[in-house]
XYZ file of N, CA and C in Angstrom:
321
model
N 106.400 -30.041 120.597
C 107.576 -29.833 121.469
C 107.749 -28.301 121.786
N 107.076 -27.472 120.916
C 107.143 -25.897 121.208
C 106.252 -25.834 122.384
N 105.126 -26.498 122.488
C 104.222 -26.233 123.749
C 104.983 -26.575 125.025
N 105.954 -27.618 125.105
C 106.478 -27.997 126.218
C 107.457 -26.881 126.694
N 107.922 -26.396 125.696
C 109.224 -25.243 126.063
C 108.315 -24.063 126.251
N 107.247 -23.808 125.731
C 106.455 -22.519 126.093
C 105.950 -22.767 127.619
N 105.514 -23.836 127.843
C 105.140 -24.247 129.274
C 106.280 -24.127 130.242
N 107.412 -24.558 129.947
C 108.559 -24.363 130.854
C 108.875 -22.981 131.149
N 108.774 -22.316 130.118
C 109.066 -20.731 130.175
C 107.912 -19.926 131.211
N 106.652 -20.433 130.967
C 105.664 -20.076 132.005
C 105.888 -20.548 133.391
N 106.361 -21.686 133.510
C 106.728 -22.157 134.799
C 107.781 -21.382 135.351
N 108.797 -21.194 134.793
C 109.833 -20.362 135.342
C 109.349 -18.811 135.662
N 108.631 -18.408 134.846
C 108.239 -16.972 135.091
C 107.155 -16.984 136.210
N 106.313 -18.006 136.276
C 105.380 -18.131 137.474
C 106.385 -18.335 138.676
N 107.547 -19.045 138.699
C 108.356 -19.380 140.007
C 108.900 -17.900 140.402
N 109.275 -17.119 139.316
C 110.026 -15.963 139.716
C 108.933 -14.974 140.357
N 107.783 -14.900 139.702
C 106.694 -14.130 140.420
C 106.390 -14.493 141.734
N 106.324 -15.882 142.026
C 105.957 -16.540 143.413
C 106.886 -16.128 144.339
N 108.249 -16.046 144.023
C 109.320 -15.674 144.815
C 109.059 -14.239 145.359
N 108.769 -13.391 144.161
C 108.743 -11.840 144.450
C 107.627 -11.676 145.272
N 106.523 -12.363 145.124
C 105.364 -12.282 145.963
C 105.690 -12.758 147.454
N 106.322 -13.749 147.475
C 106.555 -14.360 148.973
C 107.451 -13.205 149.729
N 108.415 -12.562 149.013
C 109.173 -11.379 149.497
C 108.276 -10.285 149.877
N 107.472 -9.982 149.074
C 106.484 -8.879 149.338
C 105.680 -9.169 150.631
N 105.088 -10.400 150.711
C 104.217 -10.661 151.752
C 104.998 -10.662 153.018
N 106.257 -11.013 153.114
C 107.187 -10.968 154.365
C 107.391 -9.593 154.737
N 107.277 -8.628 153.830
C 107.441 -7.202 154.090
C 106.156 -6.581 154.642
N 105.039 -7.203 154.472
C 103.737 -6.578 154.867
C 103.740 -6.591 156.527
N 102.842 -5.651 156.916
C 102.567 -5.707 158.461
C 101.072 -5.501 158.534
N 100.696 -6.078 159.581
C 99.080 -6.222 160.034
C 99.035 -5.887 161.430
N 97.881 -4.971 161.612
C 97.708 -4.522 162.940
C 96.473 -5.300 163.526
N 96.577 -5.702 164.675
C 95.298 -6.239 165.327
C 94.964 -5.609 166.654
N 93.740 -5.553 167.042
C 93.453 -4.853 168.352
C 92.355 -5.663 169.054
N 92.555 -5.468 170.342
C 91.382 -6.165 171.093
C 91.208 -5.279 172.439
N 90.072 -5.522 172.977
C 89.497 -4.845 174.079
C 89.273 -3.358 173.777
N 88.846 -3.067 172.490
C 88.532 -1.680 172.114
C 89.680 -0.883 171.983
N 90.790 -1.637 171.552
C 91.924 -0.772 171.399
C 93.040 -0.894 172.589
N 92.614 -1.392 173.665
C 93.386 -1.459 174.963
C 94.630 -2.216 174.641
N 94.689 -3.336 173.683
C 96.002 -4.216 173.370
C 95.962 -4.007 171.717
N 97.294 -3.495 171.271
C 97.363 -3.424 169.936
C 98.657 -4.285 169.672
N 98.670 -5.179 168.414
C 99.644 -5.933 168.105
C 99.879 -5.668 166.690
N 101.209 -5.594 166.431
C 101.597 -5.516 164.927
C 102.488 -6.813 164.594
N 102.116 -7.596 163.551
C 103.066 -8.734 163.146
C 103.291 -8.495 161.581
N 104.315 -9.273 161.353
C 105.050 -9.259 159.910
C 104.039 -10.054 159.133
N 104.110 -10.149 157.746
C 103.372 -11.062 156.830
C 103.790 -12.494 157.095
N 104.795 -12.795 157.663
C 105.185 -14.129 158.099
C 104.660 -14.700 159.626
N 103.861 -13.626 160.214
C 103.314 -13.815 161.516
C 104.252 -13.527 162.783
N 105.426 -12.947 162.486
C 106.403 -12.586 163.638
C 105.826 -11.360 164.207
N 105.710 -11.304 165.597
C 105.486 -10.256 166.447
C 106.322 -9.185 166.388
N 106.033 -7.998 165.746
C 106.829 -6.735 165.561
C 106.582 -5.834 166.834
N 105.414 -5.633 167.315
C 105.072 -4.561 168.234
C 104.027 -5.117 169.131
N 103.918 -4.553 170.224
C 102.953 -5.011 171.307
C 102.778 -3.569 172.192
N 101.460 -3.132 172.116
C 101.129 -1.860 172.864
C 99.975 -2.349 173.795
N 100.200 -2.022 175.052
C 99.207 -2.311 176.167
C 98.770 -0.849 176.719
N 97.517 -0.603 176.975
C 97.214 0.543 177.621
C 97.504 0.277 179.078
N 97.973 1.350 179.783
C 98.438 1.287 181.171
C 97.355 1.000 182.103
N 96.076 1.031 181.655
C 94.935 0.996 182.604
C 94.824 -0.514 182.942
N 95.494 -1.330 181.942
C 95.440 -2.732 182.304
C 96.342 -3.226 183.268
N 97.313 -2.537 183.781
C 98.400 -2.997 184.743
C 97.759 -2.995 186.024
N 97.025 -3.971 186.310
C 96.548 -4.264 187.604
C 96.670 -5.733 187.987
N 96.754 -6.011 189.177
C 97.250 -7.379 189.576
C 96.022 -8.239 189.290
N 94.825 -7.746 189.448
C 93.604 -8.755 189.268
C 93.347 -8.829 187.881
N 93.788 -8.006 186.902
C 93.427 -8.206 185.570
C 94.256 -8.834 184.628
N 95.297 -9.694 185.307
C 96.287 -10.276 184.437
C 95.850 -11.109 183.465
N 94.577 -12.083 183.861
C 94.083 -13.065 183.008
C 93.380 -12.239 181.778
N 92.821 -11.228 182.070
C 92.078 -10.468 181.059
C 93.169 -9.949 180.170
N 94.326 -9.300 180.605
C 95.460 -8.900 179.735
C 96.008 -9.920 178.800
N 96.023 -11.221 179.368
C 96.757 -12.172 178.554
C 95.687 -12.721 177.431
N 94.431 -12.721 177.829
C 93.463 -12.946 176.707
C 93.258 -12.092 175.761
N 93.585 -10.616 176.076
C 93.498 -9.638 175.130
C 94.722 -9.660 174.095
N 96.018 -9.976 174.711
C 96.967 -10.157 173.937
C 96.932 -11.174 172.818
N 96.286 -12.496 173.203
C 96.078 -13.512 172.336
C 95.023 -13.000 171.246
N 93.994 -12.438 171.544
C 93.056 -11.868 170.782
C 93.585 -11.012 169.643
N 94.277 -9.992 170.185
C 94.887 -9.156 169.140
C 95.873 -9.667 168.227
N 96.586 -10.726 168.740
C 97.503 -11.561 167.861
C 96.663 -12.166 166.860
N 95.748 -12.691 167.353
C 94.713 -13.625 166.342
C 94.098 -12.496 165.202
N 93.777 -11.356 165.667
C 93.270 -10.270 164.772
C 94.297 -9.963 163.682
N 95.431 -9.754 164.071
C 96.495 -9.268 163.300
C 96.895 -10.511 162.217
N 97.083 -11.602 162.891
C 97.390 -12.767 161.811
C 96.243 -13.023 160.850
N 94.993 -12.891 161.151
C 93.940 -12.970 160.344
C 93.872 -11.924 159.163
N 94.250 -10.725 159.393
C 94.456 -9.739 158.478
C 95.587 -9.946 157.718
N 96.856 -10.396 158.143
C 97.953 -10.663 157.288
C 97.527 -11.820 156.480
N 96.897 -12.829 156.697
C 96.484 -13.978 155.962
C 95.591 -13.578 154.824
N 94.723 -12.543 155.141
C 93.910 -11.930 154.068
C 94.687 -11.161 152.928
N 95.745 -10.368 153.571
C 96.420 -9.623 152.606
C 97.387 -10.535 151.601
N 97.804 -11.479 152.338
C 98.724 -12.571 151.573
C 97.683 -13.327 150.444
N 96.438 -13.533 150.896
C 95.486 -14.220 149.941
C 95.242 -13.253 148.901
N 94.992 -12.061 149.051
C 94.624 -11.041 148.055
C 96.007 -11.125 146.937
N 97.339 -10.920 147.592
C 98.310 -10.962 146.579
C 98.472 -12.375 145.772
N 98.101 -13.425 146.391
C 98.198 -14.537 145.837
C 97.254 -14.701 144.637
N 96.084 -14.327 144.957
C 94.928 -14.382 143.977
C 95.238 -13.439 142.890
N 95.976 -12.354 143.005
C 96.160 -11.272 141.977
C 97.314 -12.078 141.171
N 98.311 -12.764 141.664
C 99.327 -13.398 140.907
C 98.683 -14.571 139.999
N 97.861 -15.239 140.733
C 97.443 -16.432 139.961
C 96.018 -16.260 139.145
N 95.793 -15.109 138.939
C 94.605 -14.708 138.017
C 94.761 -15.383 136.665
N 93.666 -15.916 136.218
C 93.606 -16.594 134.979
C 94.261 -18.014 134.677
N 94.991 -18.475 135.959
C 95.466 -19.955 135.899
C 94.482 -20.939 136.248
N 94.381 -21.963 135.619
C 93.462 -23.034 135.988
C 93.759 -23.805 137.252
N 93.591 -23.151 138.295
C 93.907 -23.698 139.616
C 92.666 -24.151 140.252
N 92.801 -25.347 140.843
C 91.491 -25.904 141.582
C 91.070 -25.145 142.641
N 89.789 -25.033 142.899
C 89.282 -24.199 144.130
C 89.788 -24.899 145.560
N 90.192 -24.007 146.275
C 90.844 -24.356 147.551
C 92.391 -24.655 147.483
N 92.966 -24.468 146.445
C 94.234 -24.982 146.267
C 95.118 -23.728 146.741
N 95.988 -24.028 147.767
C 96.682 -23.277 148.493
C 98.158 -22.784 147.893
N 98.447 -21.725 147.731
C 99.908 -21.273 147.220
C 100.386 -20.408 148.350
N 101.802 -20.446 148.501
C 102.741 -21.019 147.968
C 102.569 -22.723 148.529
N 103.187 -23.358 147.774
C 103.178 -24.889 148.204
C 103.498 -25.200 149.705
């Protein structure tokens, strides 16, 4: 019976740490660039677009498709970086727990 109570305490502690980690991840920002820095995107840890900077040299009528592609590429770059930061925080939180490989947190 003591083992169950101890386990329940650890579950509550883990849940509190997970909530804190999710709040920290939401506060993170990641910067993505495309076109050698012609387009820069900053997103939150939740993937929300916070900032978009476009080099004025891209504002030409015939470059619209290139600009659109660069914006998408910069957003993907930022999103990949934000996901990597979140994965690092999750890994640090779950260190030492018997979690199966490939298991994603938070649920």
